[in-house]
Coordinates of C-alpha atoms and ligand atoms in Angstrom, one line a residue:
X1 CA -49.7 38.8 39.0
X2 CA -47.5 36.1 37.4
X3 CA -45.1 35.0 40.1
X4 CA -41.6 33.7 39.3
X5 CA -41.1 29.9 39.2
X6 CA -38.7 29.9 42.1
X7 CA -41.4 31.2 44.5
X8 CA -43.5 28.2 43.6
X9 CA -40.8 25.6 43.8
X10 CA -39.6 23.1 46.3
X11 CA -35.8 22.5 46.1
X12 CA -34.1 19.2 46.9
X13 CA -30.4 19.3 47.7
X14 CA -28.1 16.5 46.6
X15 CA -24.7 15.9 48.1
X16 CA -23.4 13.9 45.2
X17 CA -20.7 12.1 47.1
X18 CA -23.3 10.4 49.2
X19 CA -26.4 10.1 47.0
X20 CA -25.9 7.1 44.7
X21 CA -22.8 5.3 43.5
X22 CA -23.2 3.8 40.0
X23 CA -19.9 2.0 39.6
X24 CA -19.0 0.4 43.0
X25 CA -16.1 2.7 43.9
X26 CA -17.9 3.8 47.1
X27 CA -18.4 7.4 45.9
X28 CA -21.6 8.8 44.7
X29 CA -21.6 10.1 41.1
X30 CA -23.6 11.8 38.4
X31 CA -24.8 8.6 36.7
X32 CA -26.0 7.5 40.2
X33 CA -28.1 10.7 40.4
X34 CA -29.5 10.2 36.9
X35 CA -30.6 6.6 38.0
X36 CA -32.6 8.0 40.9
X37 CA -34.4 10.9 39.2
X38 CA -37.7 9.0 39.2
X39 CA -37.6 8.8 43.0
X40 CA -37.3 12.6 43.1
X41 CA -40.0 13.2 40.5
X42 CA -42.3 11.0 42.5
X43 CA -41.5 13.0 45.7
X44 CA -42.8 16.0 43.7
X45 CA -39.8 18.4 44.0
X46 CA -39.2 21.0 41.3
X47 CA -35.6 21.9 41.6
X48 CA -32.4 20.0 42.3
X49 CA -29.5 21.8 43.9
X50 CA -26.3 19.9 43.4
X51 CA -23.5 20.5 45.8
X52 CA -20.2 21.1 43.8
X53 CA -19.4 18.5 41.1
X54 CA -16.4 20.4 39.7
X55 CA -12.8 19.2 39.5
X56 CA -11.4 19.3 43.0
X57 CA -8.7 17.7 45.2
X58 CA -11.5 17.3 47.8
X59 CA -9.8 19.0 50.8
X60 CA -13.4 20.2 51.6
X61 CA -15.3 17.7 49.4
X62 CA -15.7 19.8 46.3
X63 CA -15.9 23.2 48.0
X64 CA -12.3 23.6 47.0
X65 CA -12.5 23.9 43.2
X66 CA -9.4 23.5 41.0
X67 CA -11.3 23.7 37.7
X68 CA -14.7 25.4 37.4
X69 CA -15.3 24.0 33.9
X70 CA -14.5 20.3 34.4
X71 CA -16.4 17.6 36.3
X72 CA -14.7 15.9 39.3
X73 CA -13.2 12.7 38.0
X74 CA -14.9 10.5 40.6
X75 CA -18.3 11.9 39.7
X76 CA -18.0 11.2 36.0
X77 CA -17.5 13.3 32.8
X78 CA -19.0 16.3 31.2
X79 CA -21.0 14.0 29.0
X80 CA -22.5 12.4 32.1
X81 CA -23.4 15.9 33.3
X82 CA -25.1 16.8 30.0
X83 CA -27.1 13.6 30.2
X84 CA -28.1 14.4 33.8
X85 CA -29.2 17.9 32.9
X86 CA -31.2 16.7 30.0
X87 CA -32.9 14.0 32.1
X88 CA -33.8 16.5 34.7
X89 CA -35.3 18.9 32.1
X90 CA -37.1 16.0 30.5
X91 CA -38.9 15.4 33.7
X92 CA -39.9 19.1 34.0
X93 CA -37.5 19.7 36.8
X94 CA -34.7 22.3 37.1
X95 CA -31.0 22.2 38.1
X96 CA -29.3 24.7 40.3
X97 CA -25.5 24.5 40.6
X98 CA -23.3 25.4 43.5
X99 CA -21.1 28.4 42.8
X100 CA -18.1 28.6 45.1
X101 CA -16.3 31.8 44.3
X102 CA -15.3 33.3 47.6
X103 CA -12.2 31.0 47.2
X104 CA -10.8 28.4 44.9
X105 CA -8.6 25.4 45.6
X106 CA -4.8 26.1 45.9
X107 CA -4.6 23.7 43.0
X108 CA -6.6 26.0 40.7
X109 CA -4.5 27.4 37.8
X110 CA -5.2 31.0 39.0
X111 CA -3.6 30.3 42.4
X112 CA -0.7 28.4 41.0
X113 CA 0.1 31.4 38.7
X114 CA -0.6 33.8 41.5
X115 CA 1.8 32.1 43.9
X116 CA 4.5 31.7 41.2
X117 CA 5.8 35.2 41.7
X118 CA 5.1 38.6 43.3
X119 CA 5.1 40.0 39.8
X120 CA 2.9 37.6 38.0
X121 CA -0.1 39.3 36.4
X122 CA -2.4 37.0 38.4
X123 CA -0.7 37.8 41.7
X124 CA -3.5 40.1 42.6
X125 CA -6.2 37.4 42.0
X126 CA -5.8 36.5 45.7
X127 CA -5.2 38.4 48.9
X128 CA -1.4 38.6 49.6
X129 CA 0.1 40.6 52.5
X130 CA 3.6 41.0 53.9
X131 CA 4.2 39.7 57.4
X132 CA 3.8 42.2 60.3
X133 CA 6.6 41.9 62.9
X134 CA 7.3 38.4 61.6
X135 CA 3.7 37.3 62.1
X136 CA 0.4 37.0 60.3
X137 CA -0.9 40.3 58.9
X138 CA -3.8 40.3 61.4
X139 CA -5.4 38.1 64.0
X140 CA -8.1 36.5 61.9
X141 CA -8.9 32.8 62.4
X142 CA -10.1 30.4 59.8
X143 CA -13.6 28.9 60.0
X144 CA -11.9 25.6 60.1
X145 CA -9.5 26.3 63.1
X146 CA -6.0 27.9 63.1
X147 CA -5.1 31.2 61.6
X148 CA -6.7 32.5 58.4
X149 CA -3.2 33.2 56.9
X150 CA -0.6 31.0 55.4
X151 CA 2.9 31.9 54.7
X152 CA 4.2 31.2 51.3
X153 CA 7.9 30.6 51.6
X154 CA 8.6 31.3 47.9
X155 CA 7.6 35.0 48.1
X156 CA 7.7 35.6 51.9
X157 CA 4.1 36.8 51.9
X158 CA 1.0 35.4 53.5
X159 CA -2.2 34.6 51.6
X160 CA -5.7 34.8 53.2
X161 CA -7.9 31.7 53.5
X162 CA -11.0 32.1 55.6
X163 CA -11.5 28.3 55.3
X164 CA -8.8 25.7 54.9
X165 CA -5.3 26.6 53.7
X166 CA -6.2 24.7 50.6
X167 CA -9.0 27.3 50.0
X168 CA -7.3 30.6 49.2
X169 CA -9.7 33.6 49.1
X170 CA -10.2 35.3 45.7
X171 CA -9.5 39.1 45.7
X172 CA -12.9 40.5 44.6
X173 CA -11.6 44.1 44.6
X174 CA -9.8 43.1 41.4
X175 CA -12.1 43.7 38.4
X176 CA -10.3 41.0 36.5
X177 CA -11.3 38.4 39.2
X178 CA -15.0 39.5 38.9
X179 CA -14.8 39.3 35.1
X180 CA -13.3 35.9 35.2
X181 CA -16.0 34.6 37.6
X182 CA -18.8 36.2 35.5
X183 CA -17.4 34.7 32.3
X184 CA -17.3 31.3 33.9
X185 CA -20.9 31.7 35.2
X186 CA -22.0 32.7 31.7
X187 CA -20.6 29.6 30.2
X188 CA -22.6 27.4 32.7
X189 CA -25.8 29.4 32.0
X190 CA -25.3 28.9 28.3
X191 CA -25.2 25.2 29.0
X192 CA -28.7 25.5 30.2
X193 CA -28.5 25.3 34.0
X194 CA -31.3 27.0 35.9
X195 CA -29.6 28.8 38.7
X196 CA -26.9 29.1 41.3
X197 CA -26.6 28.5 45.1
X198 CA -23.7 30.9 46.0
X199 CA -21.4 29.6 48.6
X200 CA -20.6 32.0 51.4
X201 CA -21.3 34.9 49.1
X202 CA -21.7 37.2 52.1
X203 CA -17.9 37.0 52.7
X204 CA -16.5 38.1 49.3
X205 CA -15.9 41.7 50.3
X206 CA -13.4 42.0 53.1
X207 CA -13.4 45.0 55.4
X208 CA -11.2 47.9 54.4
X209 CA -7.7 47.6 55.7
X210 CA -8.2 44.1 57.0
X211 CA -8.4 45.2 60.7
X212 CA -8.1 42.8 63.6
X213 CA -11.4 41.1 64.5
X214 CA -12.9 40.5 68.0
X215 CA -12.0 37.2 69.6
X216 CA -15.2 35.4 70.6
X217 CA -15.4 33.5 74.0
X218 CA -13.6 30.2 73.8
X219 CA -11.8 31.1 70.5
X220 CA -8.1 31.5 69.9
X221 CA -8.3 33.9 66.9
X222 CA -10.3 36.9 65.7
X223 CA -13.6 35.9 64.1
X224 CA -13.6 35.6 60.3
X225 CA -17.2 36.6 60.6
X226 CA -15.9 40.1 60.4
X227 CA -15.9 39.6 56.6
X228 CA -19.7 39.1 56.5
X229 CA -21.6 41.8 54.5
X230 CA -18.5 43.7 53.7
X231 CA -18.3 47.2 52.2
X232 CA -18.7 46.3 48.5
X233 CA -20.7 43.0 48.6
X234 CA -23.9 44.6 47.2
X235 CA -22.0 46.4 44.5
X236 CA -20.4 43.1 43.4
X237 CA -23.8 41.3 43.3
X238 CA -25.4 44.1 41.4
X239 CA -22.6 44.0 38.9
X240 CA -23.1 40.2 38.7
X241 CA -26.8 40.7 38.1
X242 CA -26.0 43.1 35.2
X243 CA -23.2 41.1 33.7
X244 CA -24.8 37.6 34.0
X245 CA -27.9 36.9 35.9
X246 CA -30.3 39.3 34.1
X247 CA -29.7 37.6 30.8
X248 CA -31.2 34.3 31.9
X249 CA -34.3 33.0 33.8
X250 CA -32.5 31.8 36.9
X251 CA -33.0 31.0 40.5
X252 CA -30.3 32.5 42.8
X253 CA -29.8 31.8 46.5
X254 CA -26.9 33.3 48.4
X255 CA -25.5 31.4 51.4
X256 CA -25.1 34.3 53.7
X257 CA -23.2 33.5 56.9
X258 CA -23.7 36.5 59.3
X259 CA -26.7 37.9 57.4
X260 CA -29.3 40.0 59.4
X261 CA -32.8 40.6 58.2
X262 CA -31.8 44.1 57.2
X263 CA -29.0 42.9 55.0
X264 CA -31.2 40.1 53.6
X265 CA -33.5 42.8 52.3
X266 CA -30.7 44.0 50.2
X267 CA -29.3 40.7 49.0
X268 CA -32.8 39.4 48.2
X269 CA -34.5 42.7 47.4
X270 CA -37.8 42.2 45.7
X271 CA -36.7 44.8 43.1
X272 CA -34.5 42.0 41.6
X273 CA -31.3 44.0 41.8
X274 CA -29.2 41.2 43.4
X275 CA -30.3 37.7 44.3
X276 CA -33.7 35.9 44.8
X277 CA -33.2 34.7 48.4
X278 CA -30.6 34.0 51.0
X279 CA -29.8 31.2 53.4
X280 CA -29.7 32.8 56.8
X281 CA -28.0 31.2 59.8
X282 CA -29.6 32.8 62.9
X283 CA -32.1 30.0 63.5
X284 CA -29.4 27.4 63.2
X285 CA -27.2 29.1 65.8
X286 CA -29.7 29.1 68.6
X287 CA -28.3 25.9 70.0
X288 CA -24.8 27.4 69.9
X289 CA -24.7 29.6 73.0
X290 CA -22.3 32.5 72.7
X291 CA -21.4 31.3 69.2
X292 CA -19.9 28.0 70.5
X293 CA -20.9 25.6 67.7
X294 CA -20.2 22.3 69.5
X295 CA -22.6 22.9 72.4
X296 CA -25.0 20.0 73.2
X297 CA -27.9 22.3 74.0
X298 CA -31.1 21.5 72.2
X299 CA -32.6 24.0 69.8
X300 CA -34.9 26.1 72.1
X301 CA -38.4 26.4 70.7
X302 CA -39.4 29.9 72.0
X303 CA -36.3 31.7 70.5
X304 CA -36.6 29.5 67.3
X305 CA -40.2 30.6 66.8
X306 CA -39.3 34.2 67.6
X307 CA -36.5 34.1 65.0
X308 CA -38.3 32.4 62.2
X309 CA -41.3 34.7 62.8
X310 CA -39.1 37.8 62.6
X311 CA -37.8 36.6 59.2
X312 CA -41.4 35.8 58.0
X313 CA -42.7 39.2 59.0
X314 CA -39.8 41.4 58.0
X315 CA -39.2 39.9 54.5
X316 CA -42.9 39.7 53.6
X317 CA -43.4 41.7 50.4
X318 CA -39.8 43.1 50.6
X319 CA -37.6 40.1 49.8
X320 CA -38.1 36.3 49.8
X321 CA -37.3 33.7 52.4
X322 CA -35.6 30.3 52.0
X323 CA -36.9 27.7 54.4
X324 CA -34.4 25.1 55.7
X325 CA -33.4 23.0 58.7
X326 CA -31.0 20.6 57.0
X327 CA -28.1 20.7 54.6
X328 CA -24.7 19.2 54.2
X329 CA -23.3 21.4 56.9
X330 CA -25.9 20.8 59.5
X331 CA -26.5 17.7 61.7
X332 CA -29.8 16.0 61.2
X333 CA -32.7 18.1 62.6
X334 CA -34.4 15.2 64.4
X335 CA -31.4 15.1 66.7
X336 CA -31.6 18.8 67.4
X337 CA -35.2 19.5 67.6
X338 CA -37.1 16.2 67.4
X339 CA -36.8 12.8 69.0
X340 CA -34.8 10.1 67.3
X341 CA -36.2 7.3 69.5
X342 CA -38.2 4.6 67.6
X343 CA -41.3 5.8 69.4
X344 CA -41.2 9.4 68.1
X345 CA -38.8 9.5 65.2
X346 CA -41.2 9.5 62.4
X347 CA -43.8 11.6 64.1
X348 CA -41.3 14.3 65.2
X349 CA -39.8 14.3 61.6
X350 CA -43.3 15.0 60.2
X351 CA -44.0 17.6 62.9
X352 CA -40.8 19.5 62.2
X353 CA -41.4 19.4 58.5
X354 CA -44.9 20.8 59.0
X355 CA -43.5 23.8 61.0
X356 CA -41.2 24.6 58.2
X357 CA -43.2 23.8 55.0
X358 CA -46.2 25.9 55.9
X359 CA -44.2 29.1 56.1
X360 CA -43.8 31.7 53.3
X361 CA -40.7 31.1 51.2
X362 CA -39.0 28.5 49.1
X363 CA -38.5 25.2 51.1
X364 CA -35.3 23.2 50.8
X365 CA -35.2 19.4 51.5
X366 CA -31.8 17.9 52.1
X367 CA -31.3 14.3 50.9
X368 CA -32.6 11.8 53.5
X369 CA -34.6 14.4 55.4
X370 CA -37.6 13.1 53.6
X371 CA -36.9 9.7 55.2
X372 CA -36.3 11.1 58.7
X373 CA -32.6 10.1 58.6
X374 CA -30.7 10.7 61.8
X375 CA -27.2 11.5 63.1
X376 CA -24.6 8.7 62.9
X377 CA -23.5 7.0 66.2
X378 CA -19.8 8.1 65.9
X379 CA -17.5 6.3 68.3
X380 CA -14.1 7.8 67.5
X381 CA -12.6 10.8 65.8
X382 CA -10.9 8.5 63.2
X383 CA -14.3 7.9 61.7
X384 CA -14.7 11.5 60.7
X385 CA -14.0 12.7 57.2
X386 CA -14.9 16.4 57.6
X387 CA -11.9 18.6 58.1
X388 CA -13.9 21.0 60.2
X389 CA -14.7 18.3 62.8
X390 CA -11.2 16.8 62.8
X391 CA -9.5 20.2 63.1
X392 CA -11.9 21.4 65.8
X393 CA -11.2 18.2 67.8
X394 CA -7.5 18.6 67.5
X395 CA -7.4 22.3 68.3
X396 CA -9.8 22.1 71.2
X397 CA -8.0 19.2 72.8
X398 CA -4.4 20.4 72.1
X399 CA -4.7 24.1 72.6
X400 CA -8.1 24.7 74.1
X401 CA -7.6 22.5 77.2
X402 CA -10.6 20.3 76.5
X403 CA -10.8 16.7 77.8
X404 CA -11.2 14.5 74.7
X405 CA -13.9 12.5 76.5
X406 CA -15.9 15.6 77.0
X407 CA -15.5 17.3 73.6
X408 CA -15.8 14.2 71.4
X409 CA -19.6 13.7 72.0
X410 CA -20.1 17.4 71.4
X411 CA -18.4 17.3 68.1
X412 CA -20.1 14.0 67.2
X413 CA -23.4 15.7 67.9
X414 CA -22.8 18.7 65.6
X415 CA -20.4 17.2 63.0
X416 CA -21.2 18.0 59.4
X417 CA -20.5 14.3 58.7
X418 CA -23.9 13.5 60.3
X419 CA -25.5 14.8 57.1
X420 CA -23.0 13.2 54.8
X421 CA -23.4 9.5 55.5
X422 CA -24.7 7.7 52.4
X423 CA -28.4 8.0 51.4
X424 CA -30.4 5.0 52.6
X425 CA -32.1 3.5 49.6
X426 CA -33.0 0.0 50.8
X427 CA -32.3 -2.8 53.3
X428 CA -29.6 -4.5 51.2
X429 CA -25.9 -4.2 52.2
X430 CA -24.6 -0.6 52.3
X431 CA -28.3 0.5 52.1
X432 CA -28.2 0.1 48.3
X433 CA -25.9 3.1 48.0
X434 CA -22.9 1.2 46.6
X435 CA -21.8 -2.3 45.9
X436 CA -18.3 -1.4 47.2
X437 CA -17.1 0.2 50.4
X438 CA -18.7 3.6 51.0
X439 CA -16.4 6.6 51.5
X440 CA -18.2 7.3 54.8
X441 CA -20.0 4.6 56.7
X442 CA -23.7 4.0 56.2
X443 CA -25.8 4.6 59.3
X444 CA -26.5 1.2 60.9
X445 CA -30.2 2.1 61.2
X446 CA -30.6 1.6 57.4
X447 CA -32.6 -1.6 57.8
X448 CA -35.3 0.4 59.5
X449 CA -34.9 3.7 57.8
X450 CA -34.7 3.5 54.0
X451 CA -36.5 4.7 50.9
X452 CA -37.7 1.3 49.6
X453 CA -39.5 0.6 52.9
X454 CA -41.1 4.1 53.0
X455 CA -42.2 4.0 49.4
X456 CA -44.4 1.1 50.0
X457 CA -45.9 2.4 53.3
X458 CA -48.5 5.1 52.9
X459 CA -47.9 6.7 56.4
X460 CA -44.2 7.0 55.9
X461 CA -42.2 10.2 56.3
X462 CA -41.6 10.2 52.6
X463 CA -45.3 10.2 51.8
X464 CA -45.8 13.0 54.3
X465 CA -43.3 15.1 52.5
X466 CA -45.0 14.3 49.3
X467 CA -48.2 15.6 50.8
X468 CA -46.6 18.8 52.1
X469 CA -45.2 19.4 48.6
X470 CA -48.5 18.9 47.0
X471 CA -50.2 21.2 49.5
X472 CA -47.8 24.1 48.6
X473 CA -48.2 23.5 44.8
X474 CA -52.0 23.5 45.1
X475 CA -52.3 26.5 47.4
X476 CA -51.8 30.2 46.8
X477 CA -52.3 30.7 50.5
X478 CA -49.4 28.4 51.4
X479 CA -47.2 30.0 48.8
X480 CA -48.0 33.7 49.3
X481 CA -50.1 34.1 52.5
X482 CA -49.0 36.5 55.2
X483 CA -47.9 35.1 58.6
X484 CA -48.8 35.6 62.2
X485 CA -47.4 33.7 65.2
X486 CA -49.7 32.7 68.0
X487 CA -48.7 31.5 71.5
X488 CA -45.3 33.1 71.1
X489 CA -44.2 32.2 74.7
X490 CA -45.5 28.6 74.7
X491 CA -42.4 26.3 75.2
X492 CA -44.0 23.3 73.4
X493 CA -46.4 24.6 70.7
X494 CA -45.5 26.1 67.4
X495 CA -48.8 27.6 66.1
X496 CA -49.1 30.1 63.3
X497 CA -51.7 31.5 61.0
X498 CA -51.4 32.3 57.3
X499 CA -53.9 34.5 55.6
X500 CA -54.5 35.8 52.1
X501 CA -57.6 37.8 51.1
X502 CA -60.5 35.8 52.6
X503 CA -58.5 32.6 53.0
X504 CA -56.7 31.5 56.1
X505 CA -55.1 28.5 57.7
X506 CA -53.7 27.5 61.0
X507 CA -50.5 25.4 61.4
X508 CA -50.5 23.6 64.8
X509 CA -47.5 21.7 65.9
X510 CA -46.7 20.2 69.3
X511 CA -42.9 20.2 69.2
X512 CA -42.5 18.3 72.5
X513 CA -42.9 14.9 74.2
X514 CA -45.7 16.3 76.3
X515 CA -49.4 15.7 75.7
X516 CA -50.7 19.2 75.6
X517 CA -54.0 20.8 75.9
X518 CA -54.9 23.0 72.9
X519 CA -58.2 24.7 72.1
X520 CA -58.7 25.3 68.4
X521 CA -59.5 29.0 67.9
X522 CA -63.2 29.4 67.1
X523 CA -62.6 30.7 63.6
X524 CA -61.1 27.3 62.6
X525 CA -63.8 25.1 64.2
X526 CA -65.4 23.1 61.4
X527 CA -62.4 23.9 59.1
X528 CA -60.9 21.4 56.7
X529 CA -57.9 19.5 57.8
X530 CA -55.3 19.7 55.1
X531 CA -52.7 17.5 56.6
X532 CA -52.3 15.6 59.9
X533 CA -49.4 13.4 61.1
X534 CA -51.7 11.2 63.2
X535 CA -54.5 9.1 61.9
X536 CA -58.1 9.6 62.7
X537 CA -57.9 12.1 65.5
X538 CA -60.2 15.1 65.5
X539 CA -58.4 18.4 65.3
X540 CA -61.1 19.9 67.6
X541 CA -60.7 17.5 70.5
X542 CA -58.8 20.0 72.7
X543 CA -55.6 18.0 73.0
X544 CA -52.4 17.4 71.2
X545 CA -50.4 14.2 71.4
X546 CA -46.6 14.4 71.6
X547 CA -45.2 15.8 68.3
X548 CA -48.7 15.9 66.8
X549 CA -49.0 18.3 63.9
X550 CA -51.8 19.4 61.6
X551 CA -52.9 22.2 59.3
X552 CA -56.5 23.4 59.2
X553 CA -58.0 25.8 56.7
X554 CA -61.0 28.1 56.6
X555 CA -62.4 30.3 53.9
X556 CA -64.2 33.4 55.2
X557 CA -66.9 35.4 53.4
Ligands
LIG601 O1 -20.5 24.7 58.9 C1 -19.8 25.7 59.1 C2 -18.8 25.6 60.1 O2 -19.4 25.9 61.4 C3 -20.0 26.9 58.5 O3 -19.2 27.9 58.9 C4 -19.8 26.7 57.0 O4 -18.4 26.6 56.8 C5 -20.3 27.9 56.4 O5 -21.7 27.7 56.5 C6 -19.9 28.0 54.9 O6 -20.3 26.8 54.3 C7 -20.0 26.7 52.9 O7 -18.7 27.0 52.6 C8 -17.7 26.2 53.1 C9 -18.0 24.7 52.9 O8 -17.1 23.9 53.7 C10 -19.4 24.4 53.3 O9 -19.7 23.0 53.0 C11 -20.3 25.3 52.5 O10 -21.7 25.0 52.6 C12 -16.4 26.5 52.4 O11 -16.6 26.5 51.0
LIG602 CA1 -18.9 6.1 41.9

């Protein structure tokens, strides 16, 4: 059976602000991206996902859009965009755009009109409510600290914002809102883009009556997570499929905070009625005990294996997985699951990549992940740009009773800014990202960790990713094979089998600093080693070095 291209693709996420600055203003831009396409082509990826490049006042770095049909001034022009799209297509790659339609910026024309009067025809484009007893209409908190409601003095009503006050939520119950979004999407599709990554699409349908939400431990407000997988979200996505998606050959991935496997089977149903796949969050929450994001606990391997295995098994044949450890909202994975010390940084980066890239699903690589980039050594809250980090620090120290000296390192460890420091291209000043002053500081480790160095060294993390990508492209087994976890309770080893008809492979990863004994199962003795992150060591020697990883295949009769 002919499989869709998005099941055979590896996606590379670009955070445009931090990828490549072409004009020395310290901000990455579209022409910068165009100038680096050869690098991506050489890596072997198929699809580029661009974080938002639309007009935005940048309260949340482009996730607050004031005009869906214009390019952010700092990033360039629509002509620059058209050139970028053409250059991507010329190289046989595809472009997926970020679609942020749970909310707009408060500077979007729709919101300006909506706010202008209770009687404006666009009033109902957003979610307005009267005060209750002089307070917010319910107890919901924002994902970015504080209440999820803001009083508009002009009309005496509150509007809902699940994120920052500058990100008012659209009212998806209004058919005119849906039509306006679908029309906008259609115009982008007609331009020739290849898909959408849909920002917090699981939140667009709010619970009936907007009831109070449970207050999680350590929180001050009701959880906005109550909006996940709301009553009409699947109706809206099916409507979107009919109105827009089905008319084009697209890839769609829904960012689905709060999604369960059961819900994912609806969002990403193999019948094609909604989206192609979702980003789930469960595996990225395992180092957030009781939902407390800022915890310093490491990602625990046994629950991580259990979780990823559940998704592998329960979506197989019914939906389709996305595979990711890194994006612009997540600190660098080496600092969560690997070892950033010089001794094990590269080896653990390759080991973690092996765990992920041998699973069933579409893998996502976030810029710099292919170099083994690490968290930034933050020393004060003034260095942060991200509003989530800054607001959390202020709220937790001012209202939450935290000692700044205790909470700062926790926020520094999990801050989204860790992923947003500039891409490290070479060992020249500012890592070759800009000739000016970068909007966020470059990680001081750029003389050791940078693309130029890795491109000329055959055993670099970059070349290992290149090999993993090639392995998937060349193998039906890697792309479509079924999955079985072995040694589920082992605290150090991540070992799984993939099988398809008579073919099978074993992925063996020692995700620890321990040297471990490991006997290769008999069926794989004499098998072919497809990839290995250590040179010249026999897979069959009964032992695994710290962070050693390999994949071995076998074809049965
Ligand atoms: O990182 C988070 C805070 O802990 C998440 O809650 C994050 O806000 C959530 O994953 C939604 O993310 C998306 O929508 C946000 C935007 O800030 C993120 O960058 C985006 O990926 C609002 O548009
Ligand atoms: Ca620039």
